[in-house]
DNA sequence: AAGGGCCTGTGAATAAATTGACATATACTT
DNA sequence: AAGTATATGTCAATTTATTCACAGGCCCTT
């Protein structure tokens, strides 16, 4: 299914932005868009947009452009947003709670079933309807509830240990917020969120602007 | 100061990772490292590491490698981590609180002076020693306290409005967590954190792995 | 139903990023 | 103190990404 040859990561990282703008256009009731118009919105060149989309199939029509709804749906499928994923969070601090609370993830098909922590003070608490459980029970929980995504929002010192547990329990992907690289088997899918690095980039440009 | 020609964004985005690994090495008491060894740690090729570092000056020594402490300090300077920046947060929800609580930012020279929100229920509360104030006072506060960085952790609907306030009040850079693009003058520095997009990428690879 | 204008898909050209290769300088051993 | 091993800085080669350009198909008007 889909096109055969592997698509470069560079292209894949642009897909969510296309999807987001298409969703916006749908909300605004716009049903048709050209690569040229998308270019103005996204800041990518029209040519690049056409090239990118063509990696996955010919969604457009000559003389017309792209149907917003169709393209949004197709990109959603490509991004796996038509699937439901169960997730758990380890690390029930502020960041973990922020993620547990964020409704945007549900729209994308992600459901946080439970949070886990070592701190007895938070165990038993609920964020919305999500219970914080003792780490002791995490492996069984993951196996019994078909959890496919493990989220790490612990300090960096615990991150590898948590990753090992996730690997052992059989999750398929890890969303890591700890500012460290974790080592896992090759078939495990990892996506890191590097808040520190993002802030450092901001700092770099601030300094560069000051020196000019 | 530094090398004259503009360094590509691609290179700059790798600098924080170098800095992080060098800090780790310092913690472990290691004083010397070669590009080859850094390659093993970071996953970048040794050649790429040498090319990257050389954009900013010849930090290494033939036959020896790089002095960990010197290189870490130099990268810190390049990234602007030797400077202090005052920041404020708009949006005192979980994410805003998570950021206000995160000590890692202070190590990087960032100080959150205040948070702002519209919700009367949270105004007056304190996160650590950071007070949540009414949005009414934000412009004066920014001007009176030399605030250079504005952080946006509101829902996307308010993000542009907050950005406009930041522009008017004269911050130099914006760290935006809202899942939308904001429009600001060209000289404003913006760094976006796209949690949604990151999750979509994870979803993409999960789906791809399932279909194999 | 015919024709002009529009816009895609795509192959070729250009630009950017990564990797390779090596001359040269320093460290370290004997 | 001489010789060997090591590792940088850099230029060249290769690979990857982006942009250009246009043939051809579809829409839309008349």
GROMACS .gro file of C-alpha atoms in nm, chain B residues 74-166:
model
   93
  286UNK     CA    1   3.311   2.765   2.363
  287UNK     CA    2   2.992   2.598   2.243
  288UNK     CA    3   2.814   2.747   2.542
  289UNK     CA    4   2.930   3.091   2.436
  290UNK     CA    5   2.824   3.031   2.077
  291UNK     CA    6   2.481   2.923   2.199
  292UNK     CA    7   2.457   3.228   2.420
  293UNK     CA    8   2.444   3.026   2.740
  294UNK     CA    9   2.689   3.266   2.901
  295UNK     CA   10   2.418   3.530   2.900
  296UNK     CA   11   2.126   3.583   3.133
  297UNK     CA   12   1.780   3.623   2.988
  298UNK     CA   13   1.461   3.730   3.159
  299UNK     CA   14   1.144   3.556   3.046
  300UNK     CA   15   0.774   3.561   3.113
  301UNK     CA   16   0.510   3.301   3.037
  302UNK     CA   17   0.161   3.368   2.908
  303UNK     CA   18  -0.071   3.077   2.976
  304UNK     CA   19  -0.058   2.944   3.330
  305UNK     CA   20  -0.205   2.604   3.249
  306UNK     CA   21  -0.023   2.278   3.303
  307UNK     CA   22   0.227   2.334   3.030
  308UNK     CA   23   0.310   2.683   3.147
  309UNK     CA   24   0.350   2.555   3.500
  310UNK     CA   25   0.565   2.268   3.384
  311UNK     CA   26   0.799   2.511   3.218
  312UNK     CA   27   0.800   2.746   3.513
  313UNK     CA   28   0.898   2.455   3.731
  314UNK     CA   29   1.169   2.316   3.512
  315UNK     CA   30   1.503   2.391   3.671
  316UNK     CA   31   1.700   2.300   3.365
  317UNK     CA   32   1.628   2.637   3.212
  318UNK     CA   33   1.791   2.827   3.489
  319UNK     CA   34   2.113   2.639   3.429
  320UNK     CA   35   2.099   2.772   3.077
  321UNK     CA   36   2.068   3.128   3.201
  322UNK     CA   37   1.693   3.173   3.166
  323UNK     CA   38   1.489   3.317   3.448
  324UNK     CA   39   1.110   3.316   3.447
  325UNK     CA   40   1.010   3.635   3.626
  326UNK     CA   41   0.635   3.605   3.607
  327UNK     CA   42   0.346   3.421   3.451
  328UNK     CA   43   0.034   3.584   3.309
  329UNK     CA   44  -0.317   3.458   3.255
  330UNK     CA   45  -0.671   3.581   3.205
  331UNK     CA   46  -0.834   3.329   3.436
  332UNK     CA   47  -0.914   3.502   3.771
  333UNK     CA   48  -0.894   3.167   3.946
  334UNK     CA   49  -0.521   3.134   3.894
  335UNK     CA   50  -0.420   3.500   3.916
  336UNK     CA   51  -0.232   3.557   4.238
  337UNK     CA   52  -0.117   3.197   4.273
  338UNK     CA   53   0.251   3.119   4.285
  339UNK     CA   54   0.448   2.843   4.114
  340UNK     CA   55   0.761   2.812   4.320
  341UNK     CA   56   0.826   3.184   4.370
  342UNK     CA   57   0.680   3.284   4.035
  343UNK     CA   58   0.360   3.481   4.062
  344UNK     CA   59   0.073   3.453   3.817
  345UNK     CA   60  -0.042   3.802   3.726
  346UNK     CA   61  -0.332   3.947   3.533
  347UNK     CA   62  -0.272   3.998   3.162
  348UNK     CA   63  -0.364   4.359   3.219
  349UNK     CA   64  -0.020   4.429   3.359
  350UNK     CA   65   0.195   4.241   3.113
  351UNK     CA   66   0.314   4.524   2.894
  352UNK     CA   67   0.432   4.737   3.185
  353UNK     CA   68   0.593   4.438   3.349
  354UNK     CA   69   0.793   4.351   3.039
  355UNK     CA   70   0.915   4.705   2.997
  356UNK     CA   71   1.004   4.754   3.361
  357UNK     CA   72   1.188   4.425   3.403
  358UNK     CA   73   1.393   4.398   3.086
  359UNK     CA   74   1.212   4.089   2.970
  360UNK     CA   75   1.371   3.959   2.653
  361UNK     CA   76   1.192   3.629   2.602
  362UNK     CA   77   0.819   3.574   2.581
  363UNK     CA   78   0.686   3.222   2.619
  364UNK     CA   79   0.346   3.125   2.480
  365UNK     CA   80   0.170   2.829   2.639
  366UNK     CA   81  -0.187   2.927   2.559
  367UNK     CA   82  -0.434   2.744   2.334
  368UNK     CA   83  -0.377   2.820   1.969
  369UNK     CA   84  -0.672   3.059   1.954
  370UNK     CA   85  -0.492   3.313   2.174
  371UNK     CA   86  -0.141   3.268   2.041
  372UNK     CA   87  -0.141   3.545   1.780
  373UNK     CA   88  -0.292   3.792   2.024
  374UNK     CA   89  -0.024   3.712   2.280
  375UNK     CA   90   0.245   3.742   2.016
  376UNK     CA   91   0.115   4.087   1.925
  377UNK     CA   92   0.143   4.193   2.286
  378UNK     CA   93   0.498   4.061   2.305
   0.00000   0.00000   0.00000
